[in-house]
Amino acid sequence: MAADQKGKITGKLVREIQVAAKLGGPHPEYNARLAAAVANAKKQSVTRDTIERAIAKGSGTGPDAVQYETTVYEGFTPHRVPVVVECLTDNNNRTSSEIRVLFRAGSMGKVQWMFDHVGMVEAHHADKTLDIEVAALEAEAENVEPMEVEDEEAAGHIGARFFTQTTTLDAVTKALKAAGWQVTTSEMSYVPKEYPEVTDEQRDEITSFLQALDGHDDVHRVYAALK
């Protein structure tokens, strides 16, 4: 089971590298999303060869170029919690059919209006005295919130989650890096506008539903209005 789980994690990391390379080119120094994806893959011990092949496939510079597309599914979990599911797939018909089966435990429907579609940058800095509000202003982010740093190598760092317009994600990411922030995530995100109240028993059922979605090989991100 552990090997299967590691394989799924690696697969998702590789697909994120491929899509980032496709959207922004094969050079991490000019592609903030790709740089973050590569850094995350390295932390999960993905080999250099695997990373390089993923970049080549995604950017179309290798012999086995892959055509992944992003598809979004939306609806409700059990107990009517809105959820948006972002998939990366090379076979939209297959993915659509399988995601619809998973949604039978909830229901499909239009819910994107219940979320703000934004750019999101997660980062940490060695200087714990920094004011994250000031850092956000200087990087021209729209908003910021504190974030716990889980990386043991960054113990003692200050963490923050910066929100941007969808068109300024790359610029804000580069500005934060220039200011000494270590970026761990740079991507588009869906942020819930409101969070429905649920009981502990309902939360357990909702969590199981979300885990089933996240466990699908083609699912890249799951955004739910669940605190």
Short mmCIF file of N, CA and C in Angstrom, two decimals, residues 38-178:
data_model
loop_
_atom_site.label_atom_id
_atom_site.label_comp_id
_atom_site.label_asym_id
_atom_site.label_seq_id
_atom_site.Cartn_x
_atom_site.Cartn_y
_atom_site.Cartn_z
N VAL A 38 9.02 21.61 -9.52
CA VAL A 38 10.28 20.86 -9.48
C VAL A 38 10.78 20.76 -8.03
N ALA A 39 10.70 21.86 -7.30
CA ALA A 39 11.15 21.84 -5.90
C ALA A 39 10.34 20.85 -5.07
N ASN A 40 9.03 20.82 -5.28
CA ASN A 40 8.18 19.88 -4.55
C ASN A 40 8.52 18.44 -4.91
N ALA A 41 8.78 18.19 -6.19
CA ALA A 41 9.13 16.84 -6.63
C ALA A 41 10.44 16.38 -6.00
N LYS A 42 11.40 17.27 -5.93
CA LYS A 42 12.69 16.92 -5.32
C LYS A 42 12.52 16.57 -3.85
N LYS A 43 11.64 17.30 -3.15
CA LYS A 43 11.41 17.02 -1.73
C LYS A 43 10.80 15.64 -1.53
N GLN A 44 10.07 15.16 -2.55
CA GLN A 44 9.46 13.84 -2.48
C GLN A 44 10.36 12.77 -3.10
N SER A 45 11.63 13.12 -3.32
CA SER A 45 12.65 12.20 -3.82
C SER A 45 12.38 11.71 -5.24
N VAL A 46 11.69 12.51 -6.04
CA VAL A 46 11.54 12.19 -7.46
C VAL A 46 12.90 12.39 -8.12
N THR A 47 13.33 11.43 -8.93
CA THR A 47 14.68 11.48 -9.48
C THR A 47 14.85 12.61 -10.49
N ARG A 48 16.09 13.02 -10.65
CA ARG A 48 16.39 14.09 -11.60
C ARG A 48 16.00 13.68 -13.01
N ASP A 49 16.26 12.44 -13.37
CA ASP A 49 15.92 11.96 -14.71
C ASP A 49 14.41 12.03 -14.95
N THR A 50 13.63 11.63 -13.95
CA THR A 50 12.17 11.68 -14.08
C THR A 50 11.70 13.11 -14.25
N ILE A 51 12.27 14.03 -13.48
CA ILE A 51 11.91 15.44 -13.58
C ILE A 51 12.24 16.00 -14.96
N GLU A 52 13.44 15.69 -15.46
CA GLU A 52 13.86 16.21 -16.76
C GLU A 52 12.99 15.66 -17.88
N ARG A 53 12.62 14.37 -17.78
CA ARG A 53 11.75 13.79 -18.80
C ARG A 53 10.35 14.40 -18.75
N ALA A 54 9.88 14.71 -17.54
CA ALA A 54 8.57 15.33 -17.40
C ALA A 54 8.56 16.73 -18.02
N ILE A 55 9.63 17.48 -17.81
CA ILE A 55 9.73 18.81 -18.41
C ILE A 55 9.75 18.71 -19.93
N ALA A 56 10.53 17.77 -20.44
CA ALA A 56 10.63 17.59 -21.89
C ALA A 56 9.29 17.19 -22.50
N LYS A 57 8.59 16.28 -21.83
CA LYS A 57 7.28 15.85 -22.34
C LYS A 57 6.28 16.99 -22.33
N GLY A 58 6.25 17.71 -21.23
CA GLY A 58 5.27 18.78 -21.10
C GLY A 58 5.51 19.93 -22.05
N SER A 59 6.76 20.28 -22.26
CA SER A 59 7.09 21.43 -23.11
C SER A 59 7.13 21.06 -24.59
N GLY A 60 7.05 19.76 -24.89
CA GLY A 60 7.08 19.33 -26.29
C GLY A 60 8.47 19.26 -26.87
N THR A 61 9.50 19.33 -26.00
CA THR A 61 10.88 19.30 -26.50
C THR A 61 11.46 17.90 -26.51
N GLY A 62 10.73 16.93 -25.97
CA GLY A 62 11.20 15.55 -25.94
C GLY A 62 10.50 14.69 -26.97
N PRO A 63 10.97 13.47 -27.17
CA PRO A 63 10.38 12.58 -28.17
C PRO A 63 9.00 12.06 -27.78
N ASP A 64 8.66 12.12 -26.50
CA ASP A 64 7.38 11.58 -26.03
C ASP A 64 6.49 12.69 -25.48
N ALA A 65 6.34 13.77 -26.26
CA ALA A 65 5.53 14.90 -25.81
C ALA A 65 4.12 14.43 -25.47
N VAL A 66 3.61 14.92 -24.35
CA VAL A 66 2.29 14.51 -23.88
C VAL A 66 1.34 15.70 -23.91
N GLN A 67 0.10 15.44 -24.21
CA GLN A 67 -0.89 16.51 -24.29
C GLN A 67 -1.90 16.37 -23.16
N TYR A 68 -1.54 16.89 -22.01
CA TYR A 68 -2.47 16.92 -20.89
C TYR A 68 -3.32 18.18 -20.99
N GLU A 69 -4.58 18.06 -20.61
CA GLU A 69 -5.42 19.24 -20.52
C GLU A 69 -6.03 19.31 -19.13
N THR A 70 -6.35 20.53 -18.74
CA THR A 70 -6.98 20.74 -17.44
C THR A 70 -8.49 20.74 -17.59
N THR A 71 -9.17 19.94 -16.80
CA THR A 71 -10.62 19.93 -16.79
C THR A 71 -11.10 20.15 -15.36
N VAL A 72 -12.22 20.82 -15.23
CA VAL A 72 -12.75 21.16 -13.91
C VAL A 72 -14.15 20.59 -13.75
N TYR A 73 -14.37 19.92 -12.64
CA TYR A 73 -15.69 19.38 -12.30
C TYR A 73 -16.14 20.05 -11.01
N GLU A 74 -17.43 20.24 -10.88
CA GLU A 74 -17.94 20.95 -9.71
C GLU A 74 -19.24 20.34 -9.22
N GLY A 75 -19.50 20.52 -7.95
CA GLY A 75 -20.72 19.98 -7.38
C GLY A 75 -20.71 20.06 -5.87
N PHE A 76 -21.39 19.11 -5.25
CA PHE A 76 -21.52 19.10 -3.79
C PHE A 76 -21.09 17.76 -3.22
N THR A 77 -20.48 17.82 -2.07
CA THR A 77 -20.19 16.61 -1.30
C THR A 77 -21.50 16.15 -0.65
N PRO A 78 -21.50 15.01 0.01
CA PRO A 78 -22.63 14.72 0.89
C PRO A 78 -22.81 15.89 1.88
N HIS A 79 -24.05 16.23 2.22
CA HIS A 79 -24.37 17.32 3.15
C HIS A 79 -24.10 18.69 2.55
N ARG A 80 -24.05 18.75 1.20
CA ARG A 80 -24.11 20.00 0.44
C ARG A 80 -22.95 20.96 0.70
N VAL A 81 -21.76 20.45 0.80
CA VAL A 81 -20.58 21.31 0.84
C VAL A 81 -20.06 21.48 -0.58
N PRO A 82 -19.93 22.72 -1.08
CA PRO A 82 -19.47 22.93 -2.45
C PRO A 82 -18.04 22.43 -2.64
N VAL A 83 -17.78 21.87 -3.82
CA VAL A 83 -16.44 21.35 -4.11
C VAL A 83 -16.12 21.55 -5.59
N VAL A 84 -14.89 21.95 -5.86
CA VAL A 84 -14.38 22.09 -7.23
C VAL A 84 -13.20 21.13 -7.36
N VAL A 85 -13.22 20.34 -8.43
CA VAL A 85 -12.19 19.32 -8.65
C VAL A 85 -11.45 19.64 -9.94
N GLU A 86 -10.14 19.83 -9.84
CA GLU A 86 -9.31 20.12 -11.01
C GLU A 86 -8.55 18.86 -11.40
N CYS A 87 -8.69 18.47 -12.66
CA CYS A 87 -8.04 17.25 -13.16
C CYS A 87 -7.05 17.58 -14.26
N LEU A 88 -6.01 16.78 -14.36
CA LEU A 88 -5.07 16.81 -15.48
C LEU A 88 -5.19 15.48 -16.19
N THR A 89 -5.57 15.51 -17.46
CA THR A 89 -5.87 14.25 -18.13
C THR A 89 -5.41 14.25 -19.58
N ASP A 90 -5.08 13.06 -20.07
CA ASP A 90 -4.80 12.88 -21.49
C ASP A 90 -5.95 12.15 -22.17
N ASN A 91 -7.04 11.91 -21.43
CA ASN A 91 -8.22 11.24 -21.98
C ASN A 91 -9.45 11.78 -21.25
N ASN A 92 -10.01 12.84 -21.80
CA ASN A 92 -11.10 13.54 -21.12
C ASN A 92 -12.34 12.66 -20.94
N ASN A 93 -12.63 11.82 -21.93
CA ASN A 93 -13.81 10.96 -21.83
C ASN A 93 -13.70 9.99 -20.66
N ARG A 94 -12.51 9.39 -20.51
CA ARG A 94 -12.29 8.46 -19.41
C ARG A 94 -12.43 9.16 -18.06
N THR A 95 -11.75 10.30 -17.95
CA THR A 95 -11.77 11.02 -16.68
C THR A 95 -13.17 11.48 -16.31
N SER A 96 -13.89 12.02 -17.28
CA SER A 96 -15.25 12.50 -17.03
C SER A 96 -16.15 11.39 -16.51
N SER A 97 -16.07 10.24 -17.14
CA SER A 97 -16.90 9.11 -16.73
C SER A 97 -16.58 8.67 -15.31
N GLU A 98 -15.30 8.58 -15.00
CA GLU A 98 -14.89 8.09 -13.68
C GLU A 98 -15.19 9.10 -12.56
N ILE A 99 -15.03 10.38 -12.85
CA ILE A 99 -15.32 11.41 -11.84
C ILE A 99 -16.82 11.46 -11.56
N ARG A 100 -17.63 11.29 -12.60
CA ARG A 100 -19.08 11.30 -12.41
C ARG A 100 -19.52 10.14 -11.52
N VAL A 101 -18.86 9.00 -11.65
CA VAL A 101 -19.17 7.87 -10.78
C VAL A 101 -18.87 8.22 -9.32
N LEU A 102 -17.72 8.86 -9.09
CA LEU A 102 -17.36 9.25 -7.72
C LEU A 102 -18.34 10.26 -7.14
N PHE A 103 -18.88 11.11 -8.01
CA PHE A 103 -19.80 12.15 -7.54
C PHE A 103 -21.19 11.61 -7.19
N ARG A 104 -21.43 10.34 -7.45
CA ARG A 104 -22.74 9.78 -7.10
C ARG A 104 -22.99 9.83 -5.60
N ALA A 105 -21.91 9.85 -4.82
CA ALA A 105 -22.07 9.96 -3.36
C ALA A 105 -22.47 11.37 -2.95
N GLY A 106 -22.29 12.32 -3.86
CA GLY A 106 -22.73 13.69 -3.64
C GLY A 106 -23.65 14.08 -4.78
N SER A 107 -23.35 15.20 -5.43
CA SER A 107 -24.12 15.59 -6.61
C SER A 107 -23.31 16.60 -7.40
N MET A 108 -23.47 16.58 -8.72
CA MET A 108 -22.78 17.53 -9.57
C MET A 108 -23.69 18.74 -9.78
N GLY A 109 -23.06 19.90 -9.98
CA GLY A 109 -23.83 21.13 -10.17
C GLY A 109 -22.90 22.32 -10.19
N LYS A 110 -23.42 23.46 -10.60
CA LYS A 110 -22.61 24.67 -10.73
C LYS A 110 -22.33 25.28 -9.35
N VAL A 111 -21.07 25.32 -8.97
CA VAL A 111 -20.72 25.91 -7.67
C VAL A 111 -19.52 26.86 -7.75
N GLN A 112 -18.94 27.03 -8.94
CA GLN A 112 -17.74 27.87 -9.01
C GLN A 112 -18.00 29.29 -8.54
N TRP A 113 -19.24 29.74 -8.67
CA TRP A 113 -19.58 31.10 -8.22
C TRP A 113 -19.46 31.23 -6.70
N MET A 114 -19.39 30.11 -6.01
CA MET A 114 -19.23 30.12 -4.55
C MET A 114 -17.76 30.22 -4.14
N PHE A 115 -16.87 30.32 -5.12
CA PHE A 115 -15.43 30.40 -4.88
C PHE A 115 -14.86 31.61 -5.61
N ASP A 116 -13.76 32.13 -5.10
CA ASP A 116 -12.96 33.11 -5.83
C ASP A 116 -11.83 32.37 -6.53
N HIS A 117 -11.68 32.59 -7.84
CA HIS A 117 -10.58 31.98 -8.60
C HIS A 117 -9.39 32.93 -8.54
N VAL A 118 -8.33 32.51 -7.91
CA VAL A 118 -7.20 33.40 -7.62
C VAL A 118 -5.87 32.69 -7.89
N GLY A 119 -4.81 33.47 -7.89
CA GLY A 119 -3.48 32.90 -7.84
C GLY A 119 -3.09 32.73 -6.38
N MET A 120 -2.31 31.69 -6.10
CA MET A 120 -1.91 31.44 -4.71
C MET A 120 -0.43 31.08 -4.65
N VAL A 121 0.27 31.72 -3.75
CA VAL A 121 1.69 31.44 -3.54
C VAL A 121 1.89 31.09 -2.07
N GLU A 122 2.43 29.92 -1.82
CA GLU A 122 2.80 29.53 -0.45
C GLU A 122 4.31 29.64 -0.33
N ALA A 123 4.76 30.28 0.73
CA ALA A 123 6.20 30.53 0.85
C ALA A 123 6.59 30.67 2.32
N HIS A 124 7.89 30.56 2.58
CA HIS A 124 8.40 30.79 3.93
C HIS A 124 9.70 31.58 3.87
N HIS A 125 10.00 32.24 4.98
CA HIS A 125 11.17 33.12 5.04
C HIS A 125 11.89 32.90 6.36
N ALA A 126 13.22 32.96 6.31
CA ALA A 126 14.02 32.71 7.51
C ALA A 126 13.89 33.81 8.56
N ASP A 127 13.51 35.02 8.13
CA ASP A 127 13.40 36.15 9.05
C ASP A 127 12.00 36.19 9.67
N LYS A 128 11.88 35.69 10.89
CA LYS A 128 10.57 35.61 11.54
C LYS A 128 10.03 36.98 11.96
N THR A 129 10.85 38.01 11.87
CA THR A 129 10.39 39.35 12.27
C THR A 129 9.66 40.06 11.13
N LEU A 130 9.63 39.45 9.96
CA LEU A 130 8.98 40.10 8.81
C LEU A 130 7.49 40.28 9.05
N ASP A 131 6.97 41.38 8.56
CA ASP A 131 5.53 41.64 8.57
C ASP A 131 4.98 41.13 7.24
N ILE A 132 4.14 40.10 7.30
CA ILE A 132 3.67 39.50 6.04
C ILE A 132 2.75 40.45 5.27
N GLU A 133 2.08 41.36 5.98
CA GLU A 133 1.23 42.34 5.29
C GLU A 133 2.10 43.27 4.44
N VAL A 134 3.22 43.69 5.00
CA VAL A 134 4.15 44.54 4.26
C VAL A 134 4.74 43.77 3.08
N ALA A 135 5.10 42.51 3.32
CA ALA A 135 5.65 41.68 2.24
C ALA A 135 4.65 41.54 1.10
N ALA A 136 3.37 41.39 1.44
CA ALA A 136 2.33 41.28 0.41
C ALA A 136 2.20 42.56 -0.39
N LEU A 137 2.23 43.70 0.30
CA LEU A 137 2.14 44.98 -0.39
C LEU A 137 3.31 45.18 -1.33
N GLU A 138 4.51 44.87 -0.85
CA GLU A 138 5.71 45.08 -1.66
C GLU A 138 5.73 44.17 -2.89
N ALA A 139 5.16 42.97 -2.75
CA ALA A 139 5.12 42.04 -3.89
C ALA A 139 3.89 42.25 -4.76
N GLU A 140 3.02 43.19 -4.34
CA GLU A 140 1.77 43.52 -5.04
C GLU A 140 0.79 42.34 -5.07
N ALA A 141 0.76 41.60 -3.96
CA ALA A 141 -0.26 40.56 -3.79
C ALA A 141 -1.56 41.22 -3.35
N GLU A 142 -2.68 40.53 -3.58
CA GLU A 142 -3.98 41.08 -3.22
C GLU A 142 -4.29 40.87 -1.74
N ASN A 143 -3.82 39.77 -1.19
CA ASN A 143 -4.14 39.43 0.20
C ASN A 143 -3.09 38.45 0.70
N VAL A 144 -3.07 38.24 2.02
CA VAL A 144 -2.11 37.30 2.60
C VAL A 144 -2.67 36.77 3.91
N GLU A 145 -2.28 35.57 4.26
CA GLU A 145 -2.65 34.99 5.55
C GLU A 145 -1.47 34.18 6.08
N PRO A 146 -1.33 34.08 7.39
CA PRO A 146 -0.23 33.28 7.95
C PRO A 146 -0.43 31.81 7.65
N MET A 147 0.65 31.08 7.56
CA MET A 147 0.60 29.66 7.24
C MET A 147 1.64 28.92 8.06
N GLU A 148 1.27 27.79 8.59
CA GLU A 148 2.22 26.98 9.36
C GLU A 148 3.22 26.33 8.41
N VAL A 149 4.48 26.36 8.76
CA VAL A 149 5.54 25.76 7.94
C VAL A 149 5.73 24.31 8.38
N GLU A 150 5.45 23.37 7.47
CA GLU A 150 5.54 21.96 7.82
C GLU A 150 6.89 21.34 7.47
N ASP A 151 7.65 22.00 6.62
CA ASP A 151 8.95 21.48 6.19
C ASP A 151 9.93 21.53 7.36
N GLU A 152 10.44 20.37 7.75
CA GLU A 152 11.38 20.32 8.88
C GLU A 152 12.64 21.11 8.60
N GLU A 153 13.04 21.17 7.32
CA GLU A 153 14.25 21.91 6.97
C GLU A 153 14.06 23.42 7.14
N ALA A 154 12.79 23.84 7.21
CA ALA A 154 12.51 25.27 7.37
C ALA A 154 11.97 25.58 8.76
N ALA A 155 12.30 24.74 9.72
CA ALA A 155 11.85 24.96 11.10
C ALA A 155 12.31 26.33 11.59
N GLY A 156 11.41 27.07 12.19
CA GLY A 156 11.75 28.40 12.67
C GLY A 156 11.47 29.50 11.67
N HIS A 157 11.09 29.13 10.43
CA HIS A 157 10.78 30.14 9.42
C HIS A 157 9.36 30.66 9.62
N ILE A 158 9.09 31.83 9.09
CA ILE A 158 7.74 32.36 9.05
C ILE A 158 7.10 31.91 7.73
N GLY A 159 5.85 31.48 7.79
CA GLY A 159 5.16 31.02 6.60
C GLY A 159 3.99 31.92 6.25
N ALA A 160 3.69 32.04 4.96
CA ALA A 160 2.58 32.88 4.53
C ALA A 160 2.00 32.34 3.23
N ARG A 161 0.71 32.58 3.09
CA ARG A 161 0.00 32.22 1.85
C ARG A 161 -0.47 33.53 1.20
N PHE A 162 0.08 33.83 0.04
CA PHE A 162 -0.24 35.07 -0.66
C PHE A 162 -1.26 34.79 -1.76
N PHE A 163 -2.22 35.70 -1.90
CA PHE A 163 -3.24 35.57 -2.94
C PHE A 163 -3.06 36.69 -3.95
N THR A 164 -3.21 36.33 -5.22
CA THR A 164 -2.98 37.28 -6.31
C THR A 164 -4.15 37.24 -7.29
N GLN A 165 -4.17 38.20 -8.19
CA GLN A 165 -5.05 38.09 -9.34
C GLN A 165 -4.53 36.94 -10.21
N THR A 166 -5.40 36.35 -11.01
CA THR A 166 -4.97 35.24 -11.86
C THR A 166 -3.91 35.68 -12.86
N THR A 167 -3.91 36.96 -13.22
CA THR A 167 -2.96 37.45 -14.22
C THR A 167 -1.63 37.89 -13.64
N THR A 168 -1.53 37.96 -12.31
CA THR A 168 -0.29 38.47 -11.69
C THR A 168 0.45 37.42 -10.87
N LEU A 169 0.00 36.17 -10.96
CA LEU A 169 0.62 35.11 -10.15
C LEU A 169 2.12 35.03 -10.38
N ASP A 170 2.55 35.00 -11.63
CA ASP A 170 3.97 34.83 -11.92
C ASP A 170 4.78 36.02 -11.42
N ALA A 171 4.27 37.22 -11.62
CA ALA A 171 4.99 38.43 -11.20
C ALA A 171 5.14 38.48 -9.68
N VAL A 172 4.08 38.15 -8.96
CA VAL A 172 4.14 38.16 -7.49
C VAL A 172 5.11 37.10 -6.98
N THR A 173 5.07 35.93 -7.61
CA THR A 173 5.98 34.85 -7.22
C THR A 173 7.43 35.29 -7.37
N LYS A 174 7.74 35.91 -8.49
CA LYS A 174 9.11 36.37 -8.74
C LYS A 174 9.51 37.46 -7.75
N ALA A 175 8.57 38.34 -7.41
CA ALA A 175 8.87 39.41 -6.46
C ALA A 175 9.16 38.85 -5.07
N LEU A 176 8.41 37.84 -4.67
CA LEU A 176 8.64 37.22 -3.37
C LEU A 176 10.00 36.52 -3.33
N LYS A 177 10.33 35.82 -4.40
CA LYS A 177 11.64 35.16 -4.46
C LYS A 177 12.76 36.19 -4.36
N ALA A 178 12.60 37.31 -5.06
CA ALA A 178 13.63 38.35 -5.03
C ALA A 178 13.78 38.94 -3.63
#
